[in-house]
Short mmCIF file of N, CA, C and O in Angstrom, two decimals:
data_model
loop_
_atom_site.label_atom_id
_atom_site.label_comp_id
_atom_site.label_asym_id
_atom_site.label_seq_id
_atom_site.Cartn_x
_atom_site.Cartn_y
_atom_site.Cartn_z
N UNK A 1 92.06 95.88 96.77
CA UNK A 1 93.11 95.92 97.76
C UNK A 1 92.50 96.33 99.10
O UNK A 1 91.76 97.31 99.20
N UNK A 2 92.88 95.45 100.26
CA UNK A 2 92.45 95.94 101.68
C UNK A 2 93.22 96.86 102.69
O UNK A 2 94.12 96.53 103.45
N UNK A 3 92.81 97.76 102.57
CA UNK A 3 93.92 98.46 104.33
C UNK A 3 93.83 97.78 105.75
O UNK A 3 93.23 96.74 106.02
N UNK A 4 94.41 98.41 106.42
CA UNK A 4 94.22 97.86 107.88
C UNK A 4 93.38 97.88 108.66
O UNK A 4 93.27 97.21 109.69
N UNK A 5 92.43 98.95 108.08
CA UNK A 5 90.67 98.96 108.28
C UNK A 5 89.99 98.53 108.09
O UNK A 5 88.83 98.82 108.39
N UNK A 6 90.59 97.12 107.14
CA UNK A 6 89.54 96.18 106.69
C UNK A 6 88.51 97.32 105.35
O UNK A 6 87.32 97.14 105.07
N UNK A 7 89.28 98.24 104.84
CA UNK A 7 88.75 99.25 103.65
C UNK A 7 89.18 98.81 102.75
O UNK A 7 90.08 97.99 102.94
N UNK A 8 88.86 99.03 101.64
CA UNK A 8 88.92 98.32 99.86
C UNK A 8 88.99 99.43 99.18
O UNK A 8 88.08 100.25 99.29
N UNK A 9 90.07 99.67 98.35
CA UNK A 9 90.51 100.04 96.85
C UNK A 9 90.22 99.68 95.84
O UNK A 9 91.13 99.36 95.07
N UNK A 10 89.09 99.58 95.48
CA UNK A 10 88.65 98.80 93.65
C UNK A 10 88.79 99.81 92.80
O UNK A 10 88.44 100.99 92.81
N UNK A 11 89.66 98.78 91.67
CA UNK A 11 90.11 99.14 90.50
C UNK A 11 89.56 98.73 89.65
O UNK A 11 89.37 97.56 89.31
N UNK A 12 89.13 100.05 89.05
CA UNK A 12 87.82 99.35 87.65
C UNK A 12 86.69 99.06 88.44
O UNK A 12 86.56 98.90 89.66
N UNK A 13 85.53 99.03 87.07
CA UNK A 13 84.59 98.69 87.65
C UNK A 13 83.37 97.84 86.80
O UNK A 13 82.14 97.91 86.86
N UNK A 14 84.56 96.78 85.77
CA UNK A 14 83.74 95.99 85.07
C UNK A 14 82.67 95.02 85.66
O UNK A 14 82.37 94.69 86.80
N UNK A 15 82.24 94.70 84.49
CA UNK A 15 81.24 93.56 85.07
C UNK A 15 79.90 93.64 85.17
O UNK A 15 79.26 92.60 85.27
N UNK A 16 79.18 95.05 85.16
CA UNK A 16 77.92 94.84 85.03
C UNK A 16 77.65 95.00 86.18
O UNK A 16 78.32 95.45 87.11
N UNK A 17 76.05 94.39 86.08
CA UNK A 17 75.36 93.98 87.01
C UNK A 17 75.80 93.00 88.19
O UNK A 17 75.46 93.09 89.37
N UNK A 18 76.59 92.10 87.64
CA UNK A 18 77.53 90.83 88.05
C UNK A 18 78.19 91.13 89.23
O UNK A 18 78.21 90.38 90.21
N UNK A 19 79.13 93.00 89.11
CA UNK A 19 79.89 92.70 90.58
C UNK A 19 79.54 93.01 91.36
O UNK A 19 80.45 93.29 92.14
N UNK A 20 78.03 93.30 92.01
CA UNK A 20 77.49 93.26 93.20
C UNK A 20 77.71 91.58 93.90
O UNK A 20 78.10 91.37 95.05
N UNK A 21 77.42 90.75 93.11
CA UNK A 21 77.78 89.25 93.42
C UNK A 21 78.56 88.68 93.43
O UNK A 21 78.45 87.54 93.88
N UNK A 22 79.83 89.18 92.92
CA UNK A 22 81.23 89.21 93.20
C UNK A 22 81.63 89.48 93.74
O UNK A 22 82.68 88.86 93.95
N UNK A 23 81.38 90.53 94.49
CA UNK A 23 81.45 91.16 96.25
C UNK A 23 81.11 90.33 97.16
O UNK A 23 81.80 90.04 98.13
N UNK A 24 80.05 89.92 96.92
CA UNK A 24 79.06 88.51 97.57
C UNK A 24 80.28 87.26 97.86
O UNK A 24 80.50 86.86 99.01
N UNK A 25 80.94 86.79 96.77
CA UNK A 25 81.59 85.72 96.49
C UNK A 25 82.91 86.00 97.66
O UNK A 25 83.22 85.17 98.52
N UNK A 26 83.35 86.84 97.56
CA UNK A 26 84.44 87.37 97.70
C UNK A 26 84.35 87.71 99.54
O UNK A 26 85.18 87.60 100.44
N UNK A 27 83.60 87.94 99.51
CA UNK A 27 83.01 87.96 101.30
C UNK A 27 83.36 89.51 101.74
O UNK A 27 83.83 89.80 102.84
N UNK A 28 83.03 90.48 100.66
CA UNK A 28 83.49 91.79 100.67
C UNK A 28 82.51 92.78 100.37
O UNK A 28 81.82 93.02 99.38
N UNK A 29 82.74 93.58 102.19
CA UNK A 29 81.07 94.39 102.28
C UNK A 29 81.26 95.61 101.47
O UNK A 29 82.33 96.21 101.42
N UNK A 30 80.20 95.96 100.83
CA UNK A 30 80.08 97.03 100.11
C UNK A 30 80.23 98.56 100.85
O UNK A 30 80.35 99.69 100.38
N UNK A 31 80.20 98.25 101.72
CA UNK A 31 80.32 99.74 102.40
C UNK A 31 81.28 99.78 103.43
O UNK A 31 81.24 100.19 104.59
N UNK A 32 82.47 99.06 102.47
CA UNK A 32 84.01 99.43 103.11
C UNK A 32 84.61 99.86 101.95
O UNK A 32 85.82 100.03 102.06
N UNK A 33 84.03 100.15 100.59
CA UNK A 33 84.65 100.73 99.75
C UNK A 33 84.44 101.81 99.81
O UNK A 33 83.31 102.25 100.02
N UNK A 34 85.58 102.62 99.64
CA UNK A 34 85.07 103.96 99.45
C UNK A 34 86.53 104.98 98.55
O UNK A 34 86.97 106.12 98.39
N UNK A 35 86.69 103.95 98.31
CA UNK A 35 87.97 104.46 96.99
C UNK A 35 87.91 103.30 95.70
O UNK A 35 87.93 102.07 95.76
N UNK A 36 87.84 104.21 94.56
CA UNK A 36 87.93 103.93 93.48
C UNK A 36 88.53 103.96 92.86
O UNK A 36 89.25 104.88 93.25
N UNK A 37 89.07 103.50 91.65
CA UNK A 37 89.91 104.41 90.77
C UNK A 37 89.37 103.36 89.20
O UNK A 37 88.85 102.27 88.98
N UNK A 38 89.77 104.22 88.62
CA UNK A 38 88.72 103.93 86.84
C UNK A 38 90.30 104.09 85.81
O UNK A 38 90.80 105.12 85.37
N UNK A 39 90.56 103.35 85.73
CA UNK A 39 91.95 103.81 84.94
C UNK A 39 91.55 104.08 83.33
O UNK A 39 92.45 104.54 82.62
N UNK A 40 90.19 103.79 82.71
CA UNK A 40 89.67 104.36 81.40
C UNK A 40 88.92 104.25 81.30
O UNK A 40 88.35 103.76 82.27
N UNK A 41 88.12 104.52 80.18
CA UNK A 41 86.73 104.63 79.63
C UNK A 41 86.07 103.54 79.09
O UNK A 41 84.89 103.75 78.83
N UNK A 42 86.57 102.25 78.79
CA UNK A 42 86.50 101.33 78.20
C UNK A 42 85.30 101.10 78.99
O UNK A 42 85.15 101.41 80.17
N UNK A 43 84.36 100.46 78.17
CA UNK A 43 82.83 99.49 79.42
C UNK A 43 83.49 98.86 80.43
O UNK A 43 83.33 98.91 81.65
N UNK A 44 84.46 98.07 79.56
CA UNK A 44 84.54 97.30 80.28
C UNK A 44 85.45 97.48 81.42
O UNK A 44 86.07 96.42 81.53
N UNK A 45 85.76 98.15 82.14
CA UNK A 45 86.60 98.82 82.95
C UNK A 45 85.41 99.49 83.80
O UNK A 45 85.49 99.22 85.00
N UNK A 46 84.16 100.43 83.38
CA UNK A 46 83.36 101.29 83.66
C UNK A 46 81.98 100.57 84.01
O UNK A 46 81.73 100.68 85.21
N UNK A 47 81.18 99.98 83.40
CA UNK A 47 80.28 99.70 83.38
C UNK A 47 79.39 99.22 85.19
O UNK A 47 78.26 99.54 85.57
N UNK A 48 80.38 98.45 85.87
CA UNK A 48 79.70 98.49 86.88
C UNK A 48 79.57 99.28 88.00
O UNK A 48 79.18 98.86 89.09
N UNK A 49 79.97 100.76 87.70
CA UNK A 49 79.98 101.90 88.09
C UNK A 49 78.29 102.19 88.65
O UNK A 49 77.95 102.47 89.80
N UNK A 50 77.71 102.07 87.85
CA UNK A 50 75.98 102.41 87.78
C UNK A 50 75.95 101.36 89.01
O UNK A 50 75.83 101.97 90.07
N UNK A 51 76.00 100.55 89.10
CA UNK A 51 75.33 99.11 90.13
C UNK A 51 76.28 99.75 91.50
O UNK A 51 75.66 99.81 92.56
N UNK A 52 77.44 100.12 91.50
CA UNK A 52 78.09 100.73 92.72
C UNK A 52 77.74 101.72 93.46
O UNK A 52 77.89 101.88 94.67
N UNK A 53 77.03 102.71 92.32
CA UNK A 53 76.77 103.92 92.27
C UNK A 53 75.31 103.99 93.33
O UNK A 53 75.02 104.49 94.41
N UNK A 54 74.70 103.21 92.32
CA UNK A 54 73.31 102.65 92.82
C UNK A 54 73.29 102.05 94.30
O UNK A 54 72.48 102.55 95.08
N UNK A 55 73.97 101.22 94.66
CA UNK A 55 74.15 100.67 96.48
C UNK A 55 74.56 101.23 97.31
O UNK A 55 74.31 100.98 98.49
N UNK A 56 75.41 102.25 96.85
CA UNK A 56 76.15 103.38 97.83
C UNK A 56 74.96 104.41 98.10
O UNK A 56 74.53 104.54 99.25
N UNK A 57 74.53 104.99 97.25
CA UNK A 57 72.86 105.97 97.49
C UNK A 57 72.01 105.18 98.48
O UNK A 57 71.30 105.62 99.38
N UNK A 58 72.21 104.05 98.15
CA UNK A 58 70.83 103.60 98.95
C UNK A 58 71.53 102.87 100.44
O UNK A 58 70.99 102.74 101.54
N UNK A 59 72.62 102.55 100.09
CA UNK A 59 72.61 102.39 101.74
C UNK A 59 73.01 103.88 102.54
O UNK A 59 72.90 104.10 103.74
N UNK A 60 73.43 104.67 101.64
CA UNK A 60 73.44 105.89 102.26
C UNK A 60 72.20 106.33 102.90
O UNK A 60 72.19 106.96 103.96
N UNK A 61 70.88 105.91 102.06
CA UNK A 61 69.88 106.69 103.03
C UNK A 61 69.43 106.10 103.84
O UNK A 61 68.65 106.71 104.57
N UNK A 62 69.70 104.49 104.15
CA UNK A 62 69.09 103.49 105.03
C UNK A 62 70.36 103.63 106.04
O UNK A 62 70.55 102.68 106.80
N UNK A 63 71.38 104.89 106.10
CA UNK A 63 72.15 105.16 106.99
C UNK A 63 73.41 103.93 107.11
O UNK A 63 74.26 104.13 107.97
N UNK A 64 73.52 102.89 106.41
CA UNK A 64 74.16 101.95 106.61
C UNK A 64 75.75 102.02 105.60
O UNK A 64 76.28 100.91 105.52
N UNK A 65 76.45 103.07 104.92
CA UNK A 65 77.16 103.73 104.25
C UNK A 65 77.78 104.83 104.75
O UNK A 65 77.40 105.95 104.41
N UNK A 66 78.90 104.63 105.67
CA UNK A 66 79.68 105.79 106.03
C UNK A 66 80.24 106.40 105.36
O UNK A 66 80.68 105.89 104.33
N UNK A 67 80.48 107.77 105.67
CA UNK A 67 81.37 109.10 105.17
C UNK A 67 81.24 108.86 103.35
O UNK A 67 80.15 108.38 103.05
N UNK A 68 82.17 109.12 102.16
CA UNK A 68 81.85 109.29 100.98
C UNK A 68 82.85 108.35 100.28
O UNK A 68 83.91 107.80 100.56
N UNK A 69 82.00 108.44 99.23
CA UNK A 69 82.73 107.68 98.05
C UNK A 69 83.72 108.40 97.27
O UNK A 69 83.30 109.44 96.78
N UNK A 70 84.70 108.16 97.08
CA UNK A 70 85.51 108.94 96.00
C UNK A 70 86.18 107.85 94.55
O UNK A 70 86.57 106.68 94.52
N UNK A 71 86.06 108.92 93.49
CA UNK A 71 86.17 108.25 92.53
C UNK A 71 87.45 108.70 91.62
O UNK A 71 87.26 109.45 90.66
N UNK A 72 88.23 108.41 91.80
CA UNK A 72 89.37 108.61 91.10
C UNK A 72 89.63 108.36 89.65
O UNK A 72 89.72 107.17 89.34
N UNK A 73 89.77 109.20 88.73
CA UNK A 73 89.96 108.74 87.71
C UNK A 73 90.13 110.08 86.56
O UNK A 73 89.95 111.20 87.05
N UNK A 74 90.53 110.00 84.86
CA UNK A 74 90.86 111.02 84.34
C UNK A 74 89.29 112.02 83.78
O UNK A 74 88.21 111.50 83.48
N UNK A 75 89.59 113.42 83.79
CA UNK A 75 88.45 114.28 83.72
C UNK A 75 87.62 113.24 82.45
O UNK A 75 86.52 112.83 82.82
N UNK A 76 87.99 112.84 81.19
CA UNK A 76 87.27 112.01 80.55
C UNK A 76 86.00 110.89 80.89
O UNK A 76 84.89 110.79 80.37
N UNK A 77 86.70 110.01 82.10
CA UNK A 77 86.06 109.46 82.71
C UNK A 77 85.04 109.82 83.90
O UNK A 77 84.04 109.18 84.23
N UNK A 78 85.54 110.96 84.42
CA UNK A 78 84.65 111.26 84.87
C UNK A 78 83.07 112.04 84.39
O UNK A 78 81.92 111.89 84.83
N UNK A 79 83.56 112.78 83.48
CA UNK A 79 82.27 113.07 82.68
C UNK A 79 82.03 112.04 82.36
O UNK A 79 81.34 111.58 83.27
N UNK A 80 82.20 110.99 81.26
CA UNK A 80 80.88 109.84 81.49
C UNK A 80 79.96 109.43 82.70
O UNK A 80 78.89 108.83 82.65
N UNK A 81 80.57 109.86 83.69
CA UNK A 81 79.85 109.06 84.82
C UNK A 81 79.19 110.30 85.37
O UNK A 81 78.24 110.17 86.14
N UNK A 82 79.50 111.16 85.12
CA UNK A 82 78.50 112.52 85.67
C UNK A 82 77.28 111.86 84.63
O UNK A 82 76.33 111.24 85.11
N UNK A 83 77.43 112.08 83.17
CA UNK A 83 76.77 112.44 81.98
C UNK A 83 75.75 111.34 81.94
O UNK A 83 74.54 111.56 82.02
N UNK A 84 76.35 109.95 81.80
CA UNK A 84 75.48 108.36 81.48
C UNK A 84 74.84 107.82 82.84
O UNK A 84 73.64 107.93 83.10
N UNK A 85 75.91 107.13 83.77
CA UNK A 85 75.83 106.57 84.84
C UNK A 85 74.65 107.06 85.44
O UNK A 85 73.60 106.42 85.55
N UNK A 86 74.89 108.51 85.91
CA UNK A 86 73.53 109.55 86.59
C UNK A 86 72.43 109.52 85.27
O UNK A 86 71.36 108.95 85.48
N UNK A 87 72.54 109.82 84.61
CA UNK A 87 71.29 109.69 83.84
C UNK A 87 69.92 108.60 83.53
O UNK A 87 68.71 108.63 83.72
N UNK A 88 70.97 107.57 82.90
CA UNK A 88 70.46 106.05 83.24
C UNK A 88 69.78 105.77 84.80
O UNK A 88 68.80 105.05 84.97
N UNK A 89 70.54 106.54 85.97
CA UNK A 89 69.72 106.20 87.35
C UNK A 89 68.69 106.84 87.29
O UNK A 89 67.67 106.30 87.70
N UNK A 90 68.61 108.57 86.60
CA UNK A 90 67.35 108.99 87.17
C UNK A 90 66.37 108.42 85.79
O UNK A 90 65.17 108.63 85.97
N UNK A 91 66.66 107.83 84.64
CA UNK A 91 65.90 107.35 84.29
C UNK A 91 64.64 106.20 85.02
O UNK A 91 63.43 106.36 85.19
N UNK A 92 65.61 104.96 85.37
CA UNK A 92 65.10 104.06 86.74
C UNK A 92 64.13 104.84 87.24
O UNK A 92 62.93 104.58 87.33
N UNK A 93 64.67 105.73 87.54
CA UNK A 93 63.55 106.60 88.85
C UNK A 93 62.49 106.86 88.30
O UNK A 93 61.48 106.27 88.69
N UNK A 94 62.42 107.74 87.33
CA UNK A 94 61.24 108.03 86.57
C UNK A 94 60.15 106.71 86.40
O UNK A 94 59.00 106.74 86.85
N UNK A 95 60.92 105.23 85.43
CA UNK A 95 60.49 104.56 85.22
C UNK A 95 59.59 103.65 86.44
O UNK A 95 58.50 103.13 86.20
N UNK A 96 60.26 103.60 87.67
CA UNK A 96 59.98 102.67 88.75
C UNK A 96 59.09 103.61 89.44
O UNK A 96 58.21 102.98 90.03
N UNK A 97 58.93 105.26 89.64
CA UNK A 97 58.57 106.00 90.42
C UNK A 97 59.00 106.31 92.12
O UNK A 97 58.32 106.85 92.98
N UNK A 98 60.28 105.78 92.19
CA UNK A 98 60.36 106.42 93.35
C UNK A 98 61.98 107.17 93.45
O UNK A 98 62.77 107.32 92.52
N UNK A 99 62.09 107.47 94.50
CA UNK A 99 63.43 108.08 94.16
C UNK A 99 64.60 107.06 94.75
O UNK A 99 64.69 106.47 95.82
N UNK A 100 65.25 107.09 93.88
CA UNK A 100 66.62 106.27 94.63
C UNK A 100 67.56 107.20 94.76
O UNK A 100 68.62 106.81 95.27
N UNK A 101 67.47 108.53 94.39
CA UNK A 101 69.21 109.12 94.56
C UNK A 101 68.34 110.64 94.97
O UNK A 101 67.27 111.00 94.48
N UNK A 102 69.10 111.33 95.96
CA UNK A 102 68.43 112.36 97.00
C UNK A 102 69.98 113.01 96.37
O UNK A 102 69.56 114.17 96.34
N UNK A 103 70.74 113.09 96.10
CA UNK A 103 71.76 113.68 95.75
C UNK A 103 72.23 114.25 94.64
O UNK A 103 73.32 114.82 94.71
N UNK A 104 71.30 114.21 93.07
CA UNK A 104 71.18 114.51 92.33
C UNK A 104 70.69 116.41 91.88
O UNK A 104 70.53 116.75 90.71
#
């Protein structure tokens, strides 16, 4: 959903890897989102959380990501995404050696 700011409300966050390119399709910049909401735990609802998670850090440090992300959703869901989401990234990190998330 768009505001009058040309800002985005995404709901859920299925899809994988996939909805970075669905954003693409859609002609919808990533760093006008900055509200979320996760209505469950299901993957498939969750999963492209990590890939969101992941573009928001990094255009945050290439300065190109204003003010914050907020993530709306029930304490359940949010511990997964403290617990997996972050974990799985600083895995990456380890694996690739550099840092992608300064906020950890």
């Amino acid at each position: 959903m768009e505001n009058s700011n040309k800002e985005y409300l995404l709901v859920d966050t299925g899809g994988g890897n996939r909805i970075l390119g669905q954003f693409k399709k859609a002609n919808i910049d990533l760093t006008k989102i900055h509200n979320i909401f996760i209505s469950h735990k299901h993957i498939d609802h969750l999963f492209g959380m990590l890939w969101i998670y992941r573009f928001v850090d990094l255009a945050m440090q290439k300065g190109t990501y204003e003010e914050v992300l907020n993530i709306y959703c029930h304490d359940e869901v949010a511990k997964i995404i403290r617990e997996h989401v972050i974990h799985i990234i600083k895995n990456i990190i380890m694996i690739f050696g550099t840092t992608i998330l300064n906020m950890l």
